[in-house]
Amino acid sequence: MTPETIEGPGIRLRPFHLTDAPATATACADPLTQRFLPALPSPYTEADARLWITEGAPGVWATGGAAYAITDRATDQLLGSVGLHDVIPGRQEAAIGYWVAPWARGRGVATAATRTLAERAFTTGTIRLELLTTAENAASQRVALAAGFRHEGVRRSASPRRGGQGRDDLLAWARLANDPPGPTPRLLPDLPDGRVTDGVVELRALGPQHAAQMHDLNTRPEVVASRVPPEPPTRADTERHCREARSRWLCDKAANMVILDATSGATAGTCTLVLDHPPFRQAMIGYSLLPDWRGRGFATRTIRLLTAWGFNEVRLERIWAGTHSGNVASERVLERAGFRREGRTRGGLPSVGNARADCTLYGLLSSDLAPPPGTC
């Protein structure tokens, strides 16, 4: 590619100018930019910006990559940057990356710039583009999906942390030149209006703000006994689980939700729908409640809301659940929610030590909830 100007929807991609240095410095010193781009100098100064514009960006172009400023088409205001790196001409592939200035976030700038540069790259001989994100950067993963990239897997320990304090995994997203245009379809859609509710119970996406309550819940002995494996998580494990919950959702793995009292907003517990067999339109569910909310019908309401969302929005055909054999309370909840007992798997669940416990299986079909013929 050559450093030419490219017009996109509401944006323009052009080479950096020295007049972009003040805005570049402000954007790259932003805490969120620093958090997800640990290779940036910290603190980031205007001198760093000038060095990037006069030496860094030209160096990217010289090695076969691309380094564009994203600007507003009407005002030429700097909105961010997008570029190509790790170019492998022999394989006709490259990686794409971007950052967006704080004053331009939430306006679709990253998606527009990523689509625009990807389409230009494909017209100049590139066959495959890869985009890498951290597991907790859900906003960047949404950009990848909106720009037509598909989740392919995990690059373990691919990103060094700032200051050499360990390494992080990166999620790999890719788009091919012959992939269909438009956003990548999702198997697990967002909740309508961000929630589902029956007026008593409300389900919302699990997030980092729920870590303290989730740790309290998942370290209680009666909950640990039904965990797989039956071991209490560390506080760090719980915090990471909550930070990465939205990533698992966007990667079509699991929809982790928090159970709330619809009136007060108090947290009552957690529930999950795991998309364990997409080709068969099948998922597994699980739930846990804090002690103050048990015995009040919250579990049954939760399962009904979760399965209704699974059948109506995810378009599942079968939802199943497994309980430790003898967990009568959980069995009653599933039966009240319409599930049928289907059998038992011997040693289906890990237990304490090297032992294993039997698992009682319950299933619910979408047709189980359909009205009888001739009714409305």
Coordinates of C-alpha atoms in Angstrom, one line a residue:
M1 CA 0.0 0.0 0.0
T2 CA 1.0 3.6 -0.5
P3 CA 0.4 6.5 1.9
E4 CA -2.6 7.9 -0.1
T5 CA -5.8 9.5 1.3
I6 CA -8.7 7.1 1.6
E7 CA -12.3 8.4 2.1
G8 CA -14.6 6.4 4.4
P9 CA -18.1 6.9 5.9
G10 CA -17.8 10.1 7.8
I11 CA -14.0 9.7 8.1
R12 CA -10.8 10.2 6.1
L13 CA -7.7 8.2 6.4
R14 CA -4.6 10.2 5.6
P15 CA -0.9 10.3 6.5
F16 CA 0.0 12.0 9.8
H17 CA 1.0 15.7 9.8
L18 CA 3.1 17.5 12.3
T19 CA 0.1 19.6 13.2
D20 CA -1.5 16.3 14.6
A21 CA 1.2 16.2 17.3
P22 CA -0.8 17.9 20.1
A23 CA -4.0 15.9 19.6
T24 CA -1.9 12.7 19.2
A25 CA -0.2 13.4 22.5
T26 CA -3.4 14.0 24.3
A27 CA -5.1 10.9 22.9
C28 CA -2.1 8.6 23.6
A29 CA -1.7 9.9 27.2
D30 CA -5.4 8.9 27.9
P31 CA -5.6 6.1 30.5
L32 CA -7.7 3.8 28.4
T33 CA -5.4 4.1 25.4
Q34 CA -2.4 3.4 27.7
R35 CA -4.2 0.4 29.2
F36 CA -4.7 -1.4 26.0
L37 CA -1.6 -0.3 24.2
P38 CA 1.1 -1.1 26.7
A39 CA 3.9 -0.5 24.2
L40 CA 3.2 3.3 24.2
P41 CA 5.6 5.4 26.2
S42 CA 4.2 6.5 29.6
P43 CA 3.9 9.3 30.2
Y44 CA 3.2 10.1 26.5
T45 CA 4.3 13.6 25.5
E46 CA 4.1 15.8 22.5
A47 CA 7.7 15.0 21.8
D48 CA 6.7 11.3 21.6
A49 CA 4.0 12.3 19.2
R50 CA 6.4 14.2 17.0
L51 CA 8.8 11.3 17.0
W52 CA 6.0 9.0 15.8
I53 CA 4.9 11.3 13.1
T54 CA 8.5 12.0 11.7
E55 CA 10.0 8.6 12.3
G56 CA 7.6 5.9 13.5
A57 CA 4.9 6.2 10.9
P58 CA 7.3 6.6 8.0
G59 CA 9.1 3.5 9.3
V60 CA 5.9 1.5 9.2
W61 CA 5.3 2.5 5.6
A62 CA 8.9 1.7 4.7
T63 CA 8.5 -1.9 5.9
G64 CA 5.3 -2.5 3.8
G65 CA 2.7 -1.6 6.5
A66 CA 0.4 1.4 6.8
A67 CA 0.0 4.1 9.4
Y68 CA -3.0 6.4 8.9
A69 CA -4.4 9.2 10.9
I70 CA -8.2 8.9 11.2
T71 CA -9.8 12.3 10.7
D72 CA -13.2 13.9 10.4
R73 CA -14.1 14.3 6.8
A74 CA -15.7 17.7 7.4
T75 CA -13.2 19.3 9.8
D76 CA -10.0 17.2 9.5
Q77 CA -10.0 16.9 13.3
L78 CA -7.8 14.0 14.4
L79 CA -10.0 11.1 15.7
G80 CA -7.5 8.3 16.0
S81 CA -5.2 6.1 14.1
V82 CA -5.4 2.9 12.1
G83 CA -2.8 0.9 10.4
L84 CA -1.3 -2.4 9.1
H85 CA 1.6 -4.2 10.6
D86 CA 3.2 -7.7 10.7
V87 CA 2.9 -7.8 6.9
I88 CA 3.9 -11.1 5.3
P89 CA 3.8 -10.5 1.5
G90 CA 4.5 -14.2 0.7
R91 CA 1.4 -15.2 2.5
Q92 CA -0.6 -12.1 1.5
E93 CA -1.6 -11.4 5.1
A94 CA -1.2 -8.6 7.7
A95 CA -2.5 -7.5 11.1
I96 CA -4.7 -4.4 11.5
G97 CA -4.8 -2.2 14.6
Y98 CA -6.2 1.1 15.7
W99 CA -6.8 3.5 18.6
V100 CA -9.5 6.1 18.9
A101 CA -9.1 9.5 20.8
P102 CA -11.3 9.9 23.9
W103 CA -13.4 12.7 22.2
A104 CA -14.3 10.4 19.3
R105 CA -15.3 7.2 21.1
G106 CA -18.8 5.8 20.8
R107 CA -19.3 7.3 17.3
G108 CA -18.4 4.2 15.2
V109 CA -15.0 5.7 14.3
A110 CA -13.0 2.5 14.9
T111 CA -15.5 0.4 12.9
A112 CA -15.6 2.8 10.0
A113 CA -11.8 3.1 9.9
T114 CA -11.2 -0.7 10.2
R115 CA -13.7 -1.5 7.4
T116 CA -12.3 1.2 5.2
L117 CA -8.7 0.1 5.5
A118 CA -9.5 -3.6 5.3
E119 CA -11.4 -3.1 2.1
R120 CA -8.5 -1.1 0.6
A121 CA -6.0 -3.8 1.7
F122 CA -8.1 -6.5 0.0
T123 CA -8.1 -4.5 -3.3
T124 CA -4.3 -4.3 -3.2
G125 CA -3.6 -8.0 -2.9
T126 CA -4.1 -8.9 0.8
I127 CA -6.0 -12.1 1.4
R128 CA -6.1 -12.3 5.2
L129 CA -6.2 -9.7 7.9
E130 CA -5.9 -10.4 11.6
L131 CA -7.0 -8.2 14.5
L132 CA -5.9 -9.0 18.1
T133 CA -7.6 -7.9 21.3
T134 CA -7.2 -8.5 25.0
A135 CA -9.9 -10.7 26.6
E136 CA -11.2 -7.8 28.7
N137 CA -11.4 -5.3 25.8
A138 CA -15.0 -5.9 24.8
A139 CA -15.3 -2.6 23.0
S140 CA -12.5 -3.6 20.6
Q141 CA -14.1 -7.0 20.1
R142 CA -17.4 -5.3 19.1
V143 CA -15.4 -3.4 16.5
A144 CA -14.0 -6.6 15.1
L145 CA -17.4 -8.1 14.8
A146 CA -18.9 -5.0 13.3
A147 CA -16.1 -4.9 10.7
G148 CA -16.7 -8.4 9.6
F149 CA -13.9 -10.2 11.6
R150 CA -14.5 -13.7 13.1
H151 CA -13.2 -15.0 16.3
E152 CA -10.6 -17.8 15.6
G153 CA -8.9 -18.6 18.9
V154 CA -6.4 -17.4 21.6
R155 CA -2.8 -16.5 21.3
R156 CA -1.4 -17.5 24.7
S157 CA 0.8 -15.0 26.4
A158 CA 1.1 -13.0 23.2
S159 CA 1.2 -9.5 24.8
P160 CA 3.8 -8.3 27.3
R161 CA 2.4 -6.1 30.0
R162 CA 3.7 -2.7 30.7
G163 CA 6.9 -2.7 32.8
G164 CA 7.5 -6.4 32.1
Q165 CA 5.0 -7.5 34.7
G166 CA 4.0 -10.7 33.0
R167 CA 2.2 -11.4 29.7
D168 CA -1.5 -11.5 28.6
D169 CA -3.4 -13.7 26.2
L170 CA -4.7 -12.1 23.0
L171 CA -7.9 -13.1 21.2
A172 CA -7.4 -13.6 17.4
W173 CA -10.0 -12.3 15.0
A174 CA -9.7 -12.6 11.2
R175 CA -11.3 -11.5 8.0
L176 CA -10.7 -12.9 4.6
A177 CA -10.9 -11.1 1.3
N178 CA -13.8 -13.4 0.2
D179 CA -15.8 -13.2 3.5
P180 CA -19.3 -11.8 3.0
P181 CA -19.6 -8.1 3.6
G182 CA -21.2 -6.6 6.7
P183 CA -21.0 -7.4 10.4
T184 CA -20.2 -11.0 11.6
P185 CA -23.5 -12.7 12.7
R186 CA -23.6 -13.6 16.4
L187 CA -25.0 -16.7 17.9
L188 CA -25.4 -15.1 21.3
P189 CA -27.1 -11.7 20.8
D190 CA -27.2 -8.9 23.3
L191 CA -30.1 -8.8 25.8
P192 CA -32.9 -6.7 24.4
D193 CA -32.5 -3.2 26.0
G194 CA -29.7 -4.7 28.1
R195 CA -32.0 -6.9 30.2
V196 CA -34.7 -9.4 30.5
T197 CA -37.3 -9.2 33.3
D198 CA -40.6 -10.5 34.4
G199 CA -41.1 -7.5 36.8
V200 CA -39.8 -9.4 39.8
V201 CA -36.5 -10.8 38.6
E202 CA -34.2 -9.0 36.2
L203 CA -31.2 -10.5 34.3
R204 CA -28.3 -8.3 33.0
A205 CA -24.9 -9.0 31.6
L206 CA -22.2 -9.8 34.3
G207 CA -19.4 -7.3 34.5
P208 CA -16.4 -6.2 36.6
Q209 CA -18.6 -4.3 38.9
H210 CA -20.1 -7.5 40.2
A211 CA -16.8 -9.1 41.3
A212 CA -17.2 -8.7 45.1
Q213 CA -20.7 -10.2 45.2
M214 CA -19.8 -13.0 42.9
H215 CA -16.8 -13.9 45.1
D216 CA -19.0 -13.9 48.1
L217 CA -21.4 -16.2 46.4
N218 CA -18.9 -18.6 44.8
T219 CA -16.9 -19.2 48.0
R220 CA -19.9 -20.3 50.1
P221 CA -19.5 -24.0 51.0
E222 CA -22.9 -25.0 49.5
V223 CA -22.0 -23.4 46.2
V224 CA -18.5 -24.7 46.1
A225 CA -19.9 -28.2 46.5
S226 CA -21.8 -27.9 43.2
R227 CA -19.0 -26.1 41.3
V228 CA -17.0 -28.0 38.6
P229 CA -14.5 -28.7 40.0
P230 CA -15.7 -28.3 43.6
E231 CA -13.0 -25.8 44.6
P232 CA -13.4 -22.2 45.8
P233 CA -12.1 -19.6 43.3
T234 CA -9.5 -17.1 44.4
R235 CA -10.4 -13.4 44.4
A236 CA -8.2 -12.8 41.4
D237 CA -9.9 -15.6 39.5
T238 CA -13.3 -14.1 40.3
E239 CA -12.3 -10.6 39.2
R240 CA -10.8 -12.0 35.9
H241 CA -14.0 -14.0 35.3
C242 CA -16.1 -10.9 35.7
R243 CA -13.8 -8.8 33.5
E244 CA -13.8 -11.3 30.7
A245 CA -17.5 -12.3 30.9
R246 CA -18.5 -10.0 28.0
S247 CA -15.7 -11.4 25.9
R248 CA -17.1 -14.9 26.3
W249 CA -20.5 -13.6 25.3
L250 CA -19.1 -11.9 22.2
C251 CA -17.1 -15.0 21.3
D252 CA -20.3 -17.0 21.3
K253 CA -19.2 -19.2 24.2
A254 CA -21.4 -18.3 27.2
A255 CA -23.8 -15.7 28.3
N256 CA -22.9 -14.9 31.9
M257 CA -25.6 -12.9 33.7
V258 CA -26.3 -11.4 37.1
I259 CA -29.6 -12.0 38.7
L260 CA -31.2 -8.8 40.2
D261 CA -34.3 -8.0 42.3
A262 CA -36.2 -5.9 39.7
T263 CA -37.6 -3.6 42.4
S264 CA -34.5 -2.7 44.4
G265 CA -31.7 -3.6 41.9
A266 CA -30.0 -5.7 44.6
T267 CA -27.9 -8.6 43.4
A268 CA -29.5 -12.0 44.0
G269 CA -27.1 -14.3 42.2
T270 CA -25.8 -15.4 38.9
C271 CA -26.8 -17.5 35.9
T272 CA -25.2 -18.7 32.7
L273 CA -26.2 -20.1 29.3
V274 CA -23.3 -22.0 27.8
L275 CA -23.5 -22.6 24.0
D276 CA -22.0 -26.1 24.2
H277 CA -23.2 -27.5 20.8
P278 CA -24.0 -24.7 18.3
P279 CA -24.6 -27.1 15.3
F280 CA -27.3 -28.8 17.3
R281 CA -28.9 -25.5 18.5
Q282 CA -28.2 -26.7 22.1
A283 CA -27.1 -25.0 25.3
M284 CA -26.5 -25.8 28.9
I285 CA -27.7 -23.5 31.8
G286 CA -26.7 -23.1 35.4
Y287 CA -27.5 -20.7 38.3
S288 CA -26.6 -19.8 41.9
L289 CA -28.4 -17.6 44.4
L290 CA -27.2 -15.7 47.5
P291 CA -28.8 -17.1 50.7
D292 CA -31.1 -14.1 51.3
W293 CA -32.8 -14.8 48.0
R294 CA -33.3 -18.5 48.2
G295 CA -36.8 -20.0 48.8
R296 CA -38.5 -17.0 47.3
G297 CA -39.1 -18.3 43.8
F298 CA -36.2 -16.3 42.3
A299 CA -34.5 -19.5 40.9
T300 CA -37.5 -20.7 39.0
R301 CA -38.2 -17.2 37.6
T302 CA -34.6 -17.0 36.6
I303 CA -34.6 -20.3 34.7
R304 CA -37.8 -19.4 32.9
L305 CA -36.4 -16.0 31.8
L306 CA -33.1 -17.6 30.7
T307 CA -34.7 -20.4 28.7
A308 CA -37.3 -18.0 27.1
W309 CA -34.4 -15.8 25.9
G310 CA -32.5 -18.9 24.7
F311 CA -35.4 -20.2 22.7
N312 CA -36.7 -16.8 21.4
E313 CA -33.5 -14.8 20.8
V314 CA -30.7 -17.4 20.5
R315 CA -33.0 -19.7 18.5
L316 CA -32.1 -22.8 20.4
E317 CA -34.0 -26.0 20.1
R318 CA -32.8 -27.7 23.3
I319 CA -31.6 -26.5 26.7
W320 CA -30.3 -28.9 29.3
A321 CA -29.0 -28.8 32.9
G322 CA -27.2 -31.2 35.1
T323 CA -27.4 -31.4 38.9
H324 CA -25.4 -33.4 41.4
S325 CA -27.6 -36.4 42.1
G326 CA -29.4 -35.8 45.3
N327 CA -29.6 -32.0 44.9
V328 CA -33.3 -32.1 45.5
A329 CA -33.7 -28.3 45.7
S330 CA -32.1 -27.8 42.2
E331 CA -34.2 -30.6 40.8
R332 CA -37.4 -29.0 42.0
V333 CA -36.4 -25.7 40.4
L334 CA -35.8 -27.3 37.0
E335 CA -39.1 -29.2 37.2
R336 CA -41.1 -26.1 38.1
A337 CA -39.5 -24.4 35.1
G338 CA -40.7 -27.1 32.8
F339 CA -37.6 -29.3 32.5
R340 CA -38.0 -33.1 32.3
R341 CA -35.7 -35.6 34.0
E342 CA -33.9 -37.5 31.2
G343 CA -31.5 -39.8 33.1
R344 CA -28.2 -40.0 35.0
T345 CA -24.6 -40.0 33.9
R346 CA -22.4 -42.1 36.2
G347 CA -19.4 -40.2 37.5
G348 CA -20.4 -37.2 35.3
L349 CA -19.1 -34.6 37.6
P350 CA -15.7 -34.1 39.4
S351 CA -15.9 -34.4 43.1
V352 CA -13.6 -33.9 46.1
G353 CA -10.2 -35.4 45.6
N354 CA -10.1 -37.9 42.8
A355 CA -13.7 -39.0 43.3
R356 CA -16.5 -38.4 40.8
A357 CA -20.2 -37.8 41.4
D358 CA -23.2 -38.9 39.4
C359 CA -25.1 -36.2 37.5
T360 CA -28.9 -36.1 36.9
L361 CA -29.8 -34.7 33.5
Y362 CA -32.7 -32.5 32.7
G363 CA -33.8 -31.2 29.3
L364 CA -36.2 -28.7 27.8
L365 CA -37.2 -28.5 24.1
S366 CA -38.5 -25.5 22.4
S367 CA -41.5 -27.6 21.4
D368 CA -42.2 -28.3 25.1
L369 CA -43.2 -24.6 25.5
A370 CA -45.3 -24.5 22.3
P371 CA -49.1 -24.1 22.7
P372 CA -51.1 -27.2 21.8
P373 CA -52.5 -27.3 18.3
G374 CA -55.7 -25.4 17.9
T375 CA -55.0 -22.9 20.7
C376 CA -53.8 -19.3 20.5

